[in-house]
Short mmCIF file of C-alpha atoms in Angstrom, two decimals:
data_model
loop_
_atom_site.label_atom_id
_atom_site.label_comp_id
_atom_site.label_asym_id
_atom_site.label_seq_id
_atom_site.Cartn_x
_atom_site.Cartn_y
_atom_site.Cartn_z
CA MET A 1 16.09 -65.81 -67.55
CA LYS A 2 18.29 -64.31 -64.86
CA ASP A 3 20.62 -62.80 -67.49
CA THR A 4 17.66 -61.34 -69.36
CA VAL A 5 16.27 -59.79 -66.17
CA ASN A 6 19.69 -58.34 -65.28
CA LYS A 7 20.05 -56.90 -68.78
CA LEU A 8 16.58 -55.33 -68.51
CA LYS A 9 17.42 -53.75 -65.15
CA GLN A 10 20.67 -52.36 -66.56
CA LEU A 11 18.85 -50.91 -69.57
CA LEU A 12 16.23 -49.31 -67.32
CA ASN A 13 18.93 -47.66 -65.23
CA SER A 14 20.76 -46.38 -68.31
CA GLY A 15 17.54 -45.13 -69.86
CA LYS A 16 16.45 -43.37 -66.69
CA LYS A 17 19.82 -41.66 -66.32
CA TYR A 18 20.00 -40.53 -69.94
CA ILE A 19 16.42 -39.28 -70.18
CA SER A 20 16.56 -37.54 -66.78
CA ASN A 21 19.65 -35.62 -67.88
CA SER A 22 18.37 -34.69 -71.35
CA SER A 23 16.72 -31.43 -72.31
CA GLU A 24 13.11 -31.21 -73.42
CA SER A 25 14.24 -29.77 -76.74
CA ASP A 26 16.62 -32.69 -77.37
CA LEU A 27 13.96 -35.26 -76.50
CA SER A 28 11.29 -33.51 -78.62
CA LEU A 29 13.39 -32.96 -81.74
CA LYS A 30 12.04 -34.87 -84.74
CA PRO A 31 14.85 -35.76 -87.18
CA ALA A 32 12.27 -35.62 -90.01
CA PRO A 33 8.49 -35.03 -90.06
CA GLU A 34 7.78 -38.75 -90.51
CA LYS A 35 10.38 -39.90 -87.93
CA TRP A 36 9.77 -40.28 -84.20
CA SER A 37 11.36 -37.95 -81.68
CA LYS A 38 13.13 -39.47 -78.68
CA LYS A 39 9.96 -38.82 -76.65
CA GLU A 40 7.93 -40.71 -79.22
CA ILE A 41 10.43 -43.59 -79.16
CA LEU A 42 9.98 -43.69 -75.37
CA GLY A 43 6.23 -43.67 -75.97
CA HIS A 44 6.63 -46.60 -78.34
CA LEU A 45 8.56 -48.42 -75.59
CA ILE A 46 5.62 -47.73 -73.25
CA ASP A 47 3.21 -49.26 -75.77
CA SER A 48 5.55 -52.23 -76.16
CA ALA A 49 5.69 -52.69 -72.39
CA ILE A 50 1.89 -52.53 -72.08
CA ASN A 51 1.37 -55.10 -74.83
CA ASN A 52 4.12 -57.43 -73.66
CA LEU A 53 3.11 -57.29 -70.01
CA GLN A 54 -0.33 -58.42 -71.11
CA ARG A 55 1.20 -61.22 -73.20
CA PHE A 56 3.56 -62.35 -70.42
CA THR A 57 0.71 -62.61 -67.94
CA GLU A 58 -2.08 -63.94 -70.16
CA ILE A 59 0.04 -66.84 -71.40
CA GLN A 60 0.03 -68.12 -67.81
CA PHE A 61 -3.67 -69.04 -67.99
CA GLU A 62 -4.76 -68.97 -71.65
CA ASP A 63 -4.80 -71.93 -74.03
CA LYS A 64 -1.48 -72.76 -75.68
CA PRO A 65 -0.09 -72.00 -78.07
CA TYR A 66 -0.86 -68.44 -77.02
CA PRO A 67 -1.73 -66.31 -80.08
CA ILE A 68 0.24 -63.07 -80.41
CA ARG A 69 -2.00 -60.18 -81.37
CA LYS A 70 -0.14 -57.49 -83.28
CA TYR A 71 -0.63 -53.80 -82.56
CA ASN A 72 -0.36 -50.70 -84.74
CA GLN A 73 2.77 -49.00 -83.44
CA ASP A 74 2.56 -45.76 -85.42
CA GLU A 75 -1.11 -45.20 -84.66
CA LEU A 76 -0.60 -45.82 -80.94
CA VAL A 77 2.21 -43.24 -80.81
CA LYS A 78 -0.05 -40.72 -82.54
CA ALA A 79 -3.15 -41.56 -80.48
CA ASN A 80 -1.25 -41.19 -77.21
CA ASP A 81 0.30 -37.89 -78.38
CA TYR A 82 3.61 -38.74 -76.75
CA GLN A 83 5.25 -35.81 -78.53
CA ASN A 84 3.30 -33.37 -76.34
CA ALA A 85 3.35 -35.36 -73.10
CA GLU A 86 5.37 -34.45 -70.02
CA ILE A 87 8.68 -36.31 -70.11
CA THR A 88 8.52 -37.01 -66.35
CA GLU A 89 5.17 -38.74 -66.78
CA LEU A 90 6.46 -40.82 -69.68
CA LEU A 91 9.66 -41.81 -67.89
CA ASN A 92 7.88 -42.78 -64.66
CA PHE A 93 5.21 -44.77 -66.52
CA TRP A 94 7.84 -46.60 -68.59
CA LEU A 95 9.86 -47.44 -65.48
CA ALA A 96 6.78 -48.62 -63.55
CA LEU A 97 5.64 -50.89 -66.38
CA ASN A 98 9.08 -52.42 -66.67
CA GLN A 99 9.40 -52.98 -62.93
CA ARG A 100 6.20 -55.02 -63.20
CA ILE A 101 7.71 -56.89 -66.17
CA VAL A 102 10.84 -57.63 -64.12
CA SER A 103 8.61 -59.06 -61.40
CA VAL A 104 6.71 -61.25 -63.88
CA MET A 105 9.96 -62.45 -65.46
CA ASN A 106 11.35 -63.37 -62.05
CA GLN A 107 8.31 -65.58 -61.38
CA GLN A 108 8.86 -67.80 -64.42
CA THR A 109 9.94 -71.43 -64.18
CA GLU A 110 11.44 -73.72 -66.80
CA GLU A 111 7.94 -75.04 -67.42
CA THR A 112 6.37 -71.61 -67.99
CA LEU A 113 9.30 -70.36 -70.08
CA ASN A 114 8.56 -73.25 -72.45
CA TYR A 115 4.89 -72.25 -72.90
CA LYS A 116 4.27 -72.08 -76.63
CA ILE A 117 3.28 -68.92 -78.46
CA ASP A 118 1.86 -68.60 -81.96
CA PHE A 119 3.04 -65.70 -84.13
CA GLY A 120 0.74 -66.81 -86.93
CA LYS A 121 1.50 -68.37 -90.31
CA GLY A 122 2.79 -71.51 -88.58
CA GLU A 123 5.52 -69.68 -86.62
CA ILE A 124 5.65 -71.13 -83.09
CA SER A 125 8.07 -70.12 -80.35
CA ASP A 126 8.00 -69.93 -76.55
CA LEU A 127 7.71 -67.49 -73.69
CA ARG A 128 11.49 -67.50 -73.14
CA PHE A 129 11.99 -66.19 -76.69
CA LEU A 130 9.24 -63.59 -76.28
CA MET A 131 10.76 -62.22 -73.06
CA THR A 132 14.29 -62.16 -74.46
CA ASP A 133 13.06 -60.53 -77.66
CA TYR A 134 11.26 -57.87 -75.61
CA VAL A 135 14.52 -56.89 -73.88
CA ASP A 136 16.44 -56.91 -77.18
CA HIS A 137 13.75 -54.68 -78.73
CA LEU A 138 13.97 -52.27 -75.79
CA GLU A 139 17.77 -52.17 -76.14
CA HIS A 140 17.50 -51.42 -79.87
CA HIS A 141 15.24 -48.42 -79.26
CA LEU A 142 17.26 -47.12 -76.31
CA LYS A 143 20.29 -46.98 -78.62
CA GLN A 144 18.21 -44.75 -80.90
CA ILE A 145 17.47 -42.46 -77.94
CA PHE A 146 21.09 -42.37 -76.76
#
């Protein structure tokens, strides 16, 4: 998990640097009406952090396998109106959520990393996979922003 945490920290630093040095117009530009702007991608990463922080913490005390509840990504981006939000607010919120996630990841043991999760339809994995997948997902979307 140490490598995953280090990768997450590195991604947060890169994201902070890029977004802090980008113009509002660049971050707000929508490549097509149905596509997300960079601000909306950051908003999606906020929603992902909120949902995954809840998952990472609830699995500690809920029955196993822990059921993964899906969330409507497009509707959350619209409902939160990330396109019209202040970029400083979004960046600070995203960083704060991920600092909490780093803390939760650092607390995990081999036992807790093996806690089972249920994706539905008979697909079972573990907390280690969920945490690693979260960081990979964040990396994928940061590449879209960069």
